[in-house]
mmCIF file of N, CA and C in Angstrom:
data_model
loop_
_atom_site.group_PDB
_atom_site.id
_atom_site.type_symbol
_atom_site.label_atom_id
_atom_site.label_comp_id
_atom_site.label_asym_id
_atom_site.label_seq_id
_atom_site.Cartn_x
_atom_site.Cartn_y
_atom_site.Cartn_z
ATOM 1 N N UNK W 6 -48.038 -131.632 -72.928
ATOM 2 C CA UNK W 6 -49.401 -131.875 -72.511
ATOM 3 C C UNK W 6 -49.467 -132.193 -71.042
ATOM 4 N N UNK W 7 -50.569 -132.288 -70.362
ATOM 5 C CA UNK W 7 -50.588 -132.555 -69.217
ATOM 6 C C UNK W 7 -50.910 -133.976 -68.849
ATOM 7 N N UNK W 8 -50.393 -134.524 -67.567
ATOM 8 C CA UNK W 8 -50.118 -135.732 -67.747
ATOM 9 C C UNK W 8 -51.626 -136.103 -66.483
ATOM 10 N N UNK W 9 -51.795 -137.642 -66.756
ATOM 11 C CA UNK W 9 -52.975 -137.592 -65.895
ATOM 12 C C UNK W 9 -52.594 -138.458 -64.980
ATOM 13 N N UNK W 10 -52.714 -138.845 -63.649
ATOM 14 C CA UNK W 10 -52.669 -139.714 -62.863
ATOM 15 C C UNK W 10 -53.778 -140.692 -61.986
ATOM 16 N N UNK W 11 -53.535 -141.930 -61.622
ATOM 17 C CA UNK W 11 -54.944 -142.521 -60.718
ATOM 18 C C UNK W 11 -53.979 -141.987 -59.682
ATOM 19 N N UNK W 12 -55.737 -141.874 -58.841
ATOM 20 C CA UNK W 12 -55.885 -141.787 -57.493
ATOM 21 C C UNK W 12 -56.665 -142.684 -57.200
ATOM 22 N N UNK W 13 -56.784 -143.429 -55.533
ATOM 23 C CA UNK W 13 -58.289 -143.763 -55.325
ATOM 24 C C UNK W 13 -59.136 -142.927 -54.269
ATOM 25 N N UNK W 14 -60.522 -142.871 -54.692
ATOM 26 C CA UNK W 14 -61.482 -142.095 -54.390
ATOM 27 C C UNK W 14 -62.305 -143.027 -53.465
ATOM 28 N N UNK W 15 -62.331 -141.834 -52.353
ATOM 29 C CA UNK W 15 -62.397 -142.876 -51.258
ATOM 30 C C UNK W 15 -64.213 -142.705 -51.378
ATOM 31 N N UNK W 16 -64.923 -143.810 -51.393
ATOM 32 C CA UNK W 16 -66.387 -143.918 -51.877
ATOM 33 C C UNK W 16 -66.435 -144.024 -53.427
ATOM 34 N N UNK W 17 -65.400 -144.527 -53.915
ATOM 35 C CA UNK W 17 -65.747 -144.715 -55.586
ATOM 36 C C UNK W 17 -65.884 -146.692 -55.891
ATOM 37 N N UNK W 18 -66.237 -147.286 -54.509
ATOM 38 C CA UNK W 18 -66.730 -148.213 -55.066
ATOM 39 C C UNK W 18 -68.331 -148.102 -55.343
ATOM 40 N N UNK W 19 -68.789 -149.108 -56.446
ATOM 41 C CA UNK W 19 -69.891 -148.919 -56.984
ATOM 42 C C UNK W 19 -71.094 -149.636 -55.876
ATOM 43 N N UNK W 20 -71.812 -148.924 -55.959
ATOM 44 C CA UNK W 20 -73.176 -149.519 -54.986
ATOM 45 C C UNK W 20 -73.144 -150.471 -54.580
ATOM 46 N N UNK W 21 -72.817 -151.494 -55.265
ATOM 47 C CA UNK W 21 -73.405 -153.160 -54.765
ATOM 48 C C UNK W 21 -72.300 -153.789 -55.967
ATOM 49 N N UNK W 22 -71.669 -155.073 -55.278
ATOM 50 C CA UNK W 22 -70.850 -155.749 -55.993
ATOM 51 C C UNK W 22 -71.911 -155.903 -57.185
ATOM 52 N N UNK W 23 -70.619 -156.261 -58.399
ATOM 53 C CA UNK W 23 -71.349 -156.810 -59.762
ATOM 54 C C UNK W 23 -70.220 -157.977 -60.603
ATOM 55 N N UNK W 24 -70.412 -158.821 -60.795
ATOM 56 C CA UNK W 24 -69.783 -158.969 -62.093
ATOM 57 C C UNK W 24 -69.960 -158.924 -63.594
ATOM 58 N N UNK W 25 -69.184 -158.950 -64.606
ATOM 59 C CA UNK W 25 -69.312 -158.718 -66.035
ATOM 60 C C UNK W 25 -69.713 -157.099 -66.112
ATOM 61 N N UNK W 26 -69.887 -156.264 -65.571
ATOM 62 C CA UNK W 26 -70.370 -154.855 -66.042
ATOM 63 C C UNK W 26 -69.481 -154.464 -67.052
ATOM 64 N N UNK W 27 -69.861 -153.806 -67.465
ATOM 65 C CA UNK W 27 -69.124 -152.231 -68.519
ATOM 66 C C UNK W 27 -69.211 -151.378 -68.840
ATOM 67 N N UNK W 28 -68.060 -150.693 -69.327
ATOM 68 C CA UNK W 28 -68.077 -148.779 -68.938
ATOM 69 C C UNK W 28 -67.829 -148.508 -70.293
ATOM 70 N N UNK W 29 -68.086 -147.061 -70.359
ATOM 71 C CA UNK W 29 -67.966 -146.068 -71.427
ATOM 72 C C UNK W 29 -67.839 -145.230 -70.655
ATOM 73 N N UNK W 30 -67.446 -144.267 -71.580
ATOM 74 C CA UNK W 30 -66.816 -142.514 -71.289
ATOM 75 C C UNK W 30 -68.124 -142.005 -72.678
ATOM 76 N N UNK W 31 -68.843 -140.606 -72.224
ATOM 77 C CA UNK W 31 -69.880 -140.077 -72.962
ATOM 78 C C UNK W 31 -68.961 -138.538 -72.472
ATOM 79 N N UNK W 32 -68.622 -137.938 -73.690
ATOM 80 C CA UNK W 32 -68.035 -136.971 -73.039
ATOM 81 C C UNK W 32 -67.112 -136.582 -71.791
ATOM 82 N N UNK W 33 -67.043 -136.328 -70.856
ATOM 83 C CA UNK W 33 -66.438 -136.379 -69.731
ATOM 84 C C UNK W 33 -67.437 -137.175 -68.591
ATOM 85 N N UNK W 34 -68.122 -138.082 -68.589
ATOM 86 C CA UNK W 34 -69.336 -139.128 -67.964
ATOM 87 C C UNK W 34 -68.923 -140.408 -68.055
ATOM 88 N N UNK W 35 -68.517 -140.921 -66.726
ATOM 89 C CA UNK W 35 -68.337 -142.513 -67.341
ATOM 90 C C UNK W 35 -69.697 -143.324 -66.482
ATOM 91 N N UNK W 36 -70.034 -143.639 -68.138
ATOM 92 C CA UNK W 36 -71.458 -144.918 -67.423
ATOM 93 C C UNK W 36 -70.887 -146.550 -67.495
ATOM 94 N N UNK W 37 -71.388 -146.937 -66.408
ATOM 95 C CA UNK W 37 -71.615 -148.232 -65.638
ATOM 96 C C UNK W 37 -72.735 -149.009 -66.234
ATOM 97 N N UNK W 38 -72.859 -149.896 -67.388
ATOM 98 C CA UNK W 38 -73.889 -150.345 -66.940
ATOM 99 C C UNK W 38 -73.404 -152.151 -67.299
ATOM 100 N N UNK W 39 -75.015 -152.952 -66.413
ATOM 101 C CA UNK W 39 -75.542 -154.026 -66.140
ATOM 102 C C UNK W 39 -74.087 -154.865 -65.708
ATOM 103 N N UNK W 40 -74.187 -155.988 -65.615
ATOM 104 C CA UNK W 40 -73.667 -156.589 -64.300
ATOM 105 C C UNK W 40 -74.333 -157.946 -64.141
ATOM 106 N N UNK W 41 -73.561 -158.422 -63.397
ATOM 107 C CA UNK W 41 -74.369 -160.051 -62.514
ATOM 108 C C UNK W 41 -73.968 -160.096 -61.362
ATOM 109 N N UNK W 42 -75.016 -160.022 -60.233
ATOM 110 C CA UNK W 42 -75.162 -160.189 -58.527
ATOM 111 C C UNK W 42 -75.522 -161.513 -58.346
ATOM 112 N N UNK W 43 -76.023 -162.273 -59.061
ATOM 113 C CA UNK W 43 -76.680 -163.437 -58.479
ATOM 114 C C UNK W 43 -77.917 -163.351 -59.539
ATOM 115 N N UNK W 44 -78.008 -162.102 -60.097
ATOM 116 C CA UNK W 44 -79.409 -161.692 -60.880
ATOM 117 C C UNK W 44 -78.675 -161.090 -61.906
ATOM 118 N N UNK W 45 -79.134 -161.211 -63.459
ATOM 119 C CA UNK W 45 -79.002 -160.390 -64.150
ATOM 120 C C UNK W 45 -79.089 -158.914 -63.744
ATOM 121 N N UNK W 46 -77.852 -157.963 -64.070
ATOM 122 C CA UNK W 46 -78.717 -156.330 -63.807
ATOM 123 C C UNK W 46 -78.735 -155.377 -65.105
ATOM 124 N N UNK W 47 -80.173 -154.403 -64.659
ATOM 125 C CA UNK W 47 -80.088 -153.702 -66.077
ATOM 126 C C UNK W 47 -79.970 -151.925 -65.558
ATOM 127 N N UNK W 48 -79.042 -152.207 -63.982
ATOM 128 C CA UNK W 48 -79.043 -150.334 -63.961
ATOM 129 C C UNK W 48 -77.745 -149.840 -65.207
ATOM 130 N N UNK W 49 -77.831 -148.391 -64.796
ATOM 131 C CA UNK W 49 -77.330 -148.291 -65.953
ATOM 132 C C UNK W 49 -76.697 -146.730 -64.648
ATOM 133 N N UNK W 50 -75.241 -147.193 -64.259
ATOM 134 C CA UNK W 50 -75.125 -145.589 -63.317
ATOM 135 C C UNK W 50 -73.736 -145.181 -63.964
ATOM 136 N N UNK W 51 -73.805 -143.739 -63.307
ATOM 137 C CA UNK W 51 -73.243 -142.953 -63.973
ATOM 138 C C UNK W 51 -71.947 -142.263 -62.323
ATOM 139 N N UNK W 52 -70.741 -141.598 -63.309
ATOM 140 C CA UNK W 52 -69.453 -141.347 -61.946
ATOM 141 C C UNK W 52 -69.598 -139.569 -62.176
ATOM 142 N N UNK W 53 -69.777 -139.281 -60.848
ATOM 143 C CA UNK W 53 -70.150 -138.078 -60.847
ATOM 144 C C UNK W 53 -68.317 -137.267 -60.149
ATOM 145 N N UNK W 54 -67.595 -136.537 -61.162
ATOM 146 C CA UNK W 54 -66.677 -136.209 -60.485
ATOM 147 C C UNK W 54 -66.462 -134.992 -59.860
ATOM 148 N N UNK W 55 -67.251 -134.031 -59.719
ATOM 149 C CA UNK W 55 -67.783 -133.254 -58.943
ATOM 150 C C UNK W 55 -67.712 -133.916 -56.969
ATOM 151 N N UNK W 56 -69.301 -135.008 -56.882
ATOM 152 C CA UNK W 56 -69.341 -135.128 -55.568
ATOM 153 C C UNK W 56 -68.247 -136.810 -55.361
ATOM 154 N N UNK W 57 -67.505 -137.126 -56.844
ATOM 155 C CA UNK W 57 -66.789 -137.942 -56.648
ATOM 156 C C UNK W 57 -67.827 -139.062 -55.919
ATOM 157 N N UNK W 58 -69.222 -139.771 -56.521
ATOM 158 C CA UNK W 58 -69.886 -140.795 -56.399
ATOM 159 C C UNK W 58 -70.488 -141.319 -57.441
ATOM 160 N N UNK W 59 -71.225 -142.713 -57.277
ATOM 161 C CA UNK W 59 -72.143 -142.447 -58.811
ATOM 162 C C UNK W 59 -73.860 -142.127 -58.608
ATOM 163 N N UNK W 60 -74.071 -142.370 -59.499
ATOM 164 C CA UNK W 60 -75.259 -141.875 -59.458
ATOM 165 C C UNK W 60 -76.196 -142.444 -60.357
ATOM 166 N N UNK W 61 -77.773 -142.879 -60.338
ATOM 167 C CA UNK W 61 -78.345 -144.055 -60.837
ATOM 168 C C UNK W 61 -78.790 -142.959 -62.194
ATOM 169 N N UNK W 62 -78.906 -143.322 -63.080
ATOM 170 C CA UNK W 62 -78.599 -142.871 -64.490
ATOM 171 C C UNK W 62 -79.834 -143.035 -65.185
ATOM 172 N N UNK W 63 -80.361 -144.586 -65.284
ATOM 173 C CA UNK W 63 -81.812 -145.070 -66.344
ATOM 174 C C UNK W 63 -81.249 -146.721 -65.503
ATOM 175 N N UNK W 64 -82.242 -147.413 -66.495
ATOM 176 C CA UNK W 64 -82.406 -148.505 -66.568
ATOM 177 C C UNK W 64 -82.251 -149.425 -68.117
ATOM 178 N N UNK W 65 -81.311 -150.546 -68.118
ATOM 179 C CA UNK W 65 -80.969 -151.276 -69.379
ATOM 180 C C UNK W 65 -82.775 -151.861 -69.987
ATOM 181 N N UNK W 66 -83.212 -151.757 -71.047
ATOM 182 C CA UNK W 66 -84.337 -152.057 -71.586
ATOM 183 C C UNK W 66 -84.338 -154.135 -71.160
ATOM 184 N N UNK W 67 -82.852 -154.444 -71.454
ATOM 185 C CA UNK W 67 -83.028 -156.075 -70.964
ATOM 186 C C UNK W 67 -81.796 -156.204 -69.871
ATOM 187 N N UNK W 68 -81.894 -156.795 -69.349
ATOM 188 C CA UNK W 68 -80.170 -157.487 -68.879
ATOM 189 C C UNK W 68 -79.201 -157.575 -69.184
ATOM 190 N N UNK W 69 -77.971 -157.226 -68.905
ATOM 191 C CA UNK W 69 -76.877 -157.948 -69.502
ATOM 192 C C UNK W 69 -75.680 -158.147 -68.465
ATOM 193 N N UNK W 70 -74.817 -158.808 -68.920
ATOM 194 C CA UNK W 70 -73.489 -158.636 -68.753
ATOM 195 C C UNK W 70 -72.186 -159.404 -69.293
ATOM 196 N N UNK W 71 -71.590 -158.604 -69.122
ATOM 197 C CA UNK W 71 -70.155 -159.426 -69.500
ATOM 198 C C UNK W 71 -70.533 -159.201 -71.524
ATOM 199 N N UNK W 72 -71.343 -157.870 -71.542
ATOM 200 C CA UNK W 72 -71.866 -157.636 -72.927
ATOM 201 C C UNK W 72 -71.017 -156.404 -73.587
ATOM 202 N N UNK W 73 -71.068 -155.365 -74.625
ATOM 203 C CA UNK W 73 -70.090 -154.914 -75.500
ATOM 204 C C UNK W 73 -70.527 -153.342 -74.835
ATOM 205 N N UNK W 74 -69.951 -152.341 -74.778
ATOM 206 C CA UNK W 74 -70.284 -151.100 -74.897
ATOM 207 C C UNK W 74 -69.446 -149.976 -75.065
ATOM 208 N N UNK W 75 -70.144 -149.327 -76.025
ATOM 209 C CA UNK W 75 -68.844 -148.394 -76.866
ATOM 210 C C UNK W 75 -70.041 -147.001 -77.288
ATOM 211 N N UNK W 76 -68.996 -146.168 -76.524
ATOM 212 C CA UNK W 76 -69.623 -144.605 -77.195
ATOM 213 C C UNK W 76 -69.940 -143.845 -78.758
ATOM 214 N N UNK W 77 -71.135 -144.060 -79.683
ATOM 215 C CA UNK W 77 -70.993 -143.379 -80.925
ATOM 216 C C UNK W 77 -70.817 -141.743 -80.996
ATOM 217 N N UNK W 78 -69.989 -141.413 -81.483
ATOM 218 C CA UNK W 78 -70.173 -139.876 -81.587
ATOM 219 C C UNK W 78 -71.323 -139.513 -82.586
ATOM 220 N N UNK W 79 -71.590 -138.342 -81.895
ATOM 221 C CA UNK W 79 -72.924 -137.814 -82.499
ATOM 222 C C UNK W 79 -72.917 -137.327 -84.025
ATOM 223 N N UNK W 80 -72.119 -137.530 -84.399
ATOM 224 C CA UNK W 80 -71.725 -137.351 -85.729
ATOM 225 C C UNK W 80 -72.098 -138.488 -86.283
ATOM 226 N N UNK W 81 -71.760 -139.159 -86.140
ATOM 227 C CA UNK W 81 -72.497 -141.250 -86.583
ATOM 228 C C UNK W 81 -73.977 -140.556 -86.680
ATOM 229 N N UNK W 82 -73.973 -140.478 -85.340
ATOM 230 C CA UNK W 82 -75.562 -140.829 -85.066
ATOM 231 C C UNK W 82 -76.619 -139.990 -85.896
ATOM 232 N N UNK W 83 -76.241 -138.651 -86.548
ATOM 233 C CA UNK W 83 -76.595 -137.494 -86.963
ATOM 234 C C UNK W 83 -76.595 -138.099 -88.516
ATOM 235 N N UNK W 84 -75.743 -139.229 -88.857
ATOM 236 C CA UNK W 84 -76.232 -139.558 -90.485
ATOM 237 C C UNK W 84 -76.551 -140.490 -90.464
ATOM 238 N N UNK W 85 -77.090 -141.566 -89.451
ATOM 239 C CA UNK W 85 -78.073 -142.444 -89.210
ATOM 240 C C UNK W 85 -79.541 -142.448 -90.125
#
């Protein structure tokens, strides 16, 4: 198989410091969301590996951080 390696990507820090955020992988998409600046945050961005940046995605319905996030496959979601 092919093996994968880090690099760092020079502009792959995220917009604005955060703490507590968390990521998922949606297919080949990894989303970013919410955080604590001083303020609860509810963006919700996304890593574009194409122009290798991110990119603002939606908005969290409340705040969070330092909260749970995990990808359902659409198969779950389809016998919901």
């Amino acid at each position: 198989g092919s093996q994968l390696e880090w690099r760092k990507v020079e502009g792959g820090q995220l917009p604005e410091p955060r703490s507590g955020p968390r990521a998922t992988s949606v297919g080949e998409i990894l989303f970013v969301t919410g955080g604590y600046d001083g303020n609860d945050l509810t963006s919700i961005l996304s890593w574009d590996p194409v122009a290798e940046s991110w990119q603002q995605a939606g908005e969290l319905a409340v705040a969070r951080y330092y909260h749970a996030a995990v990808a359902v496959p659409k198969s779950v979601m389809g016998a919901c």
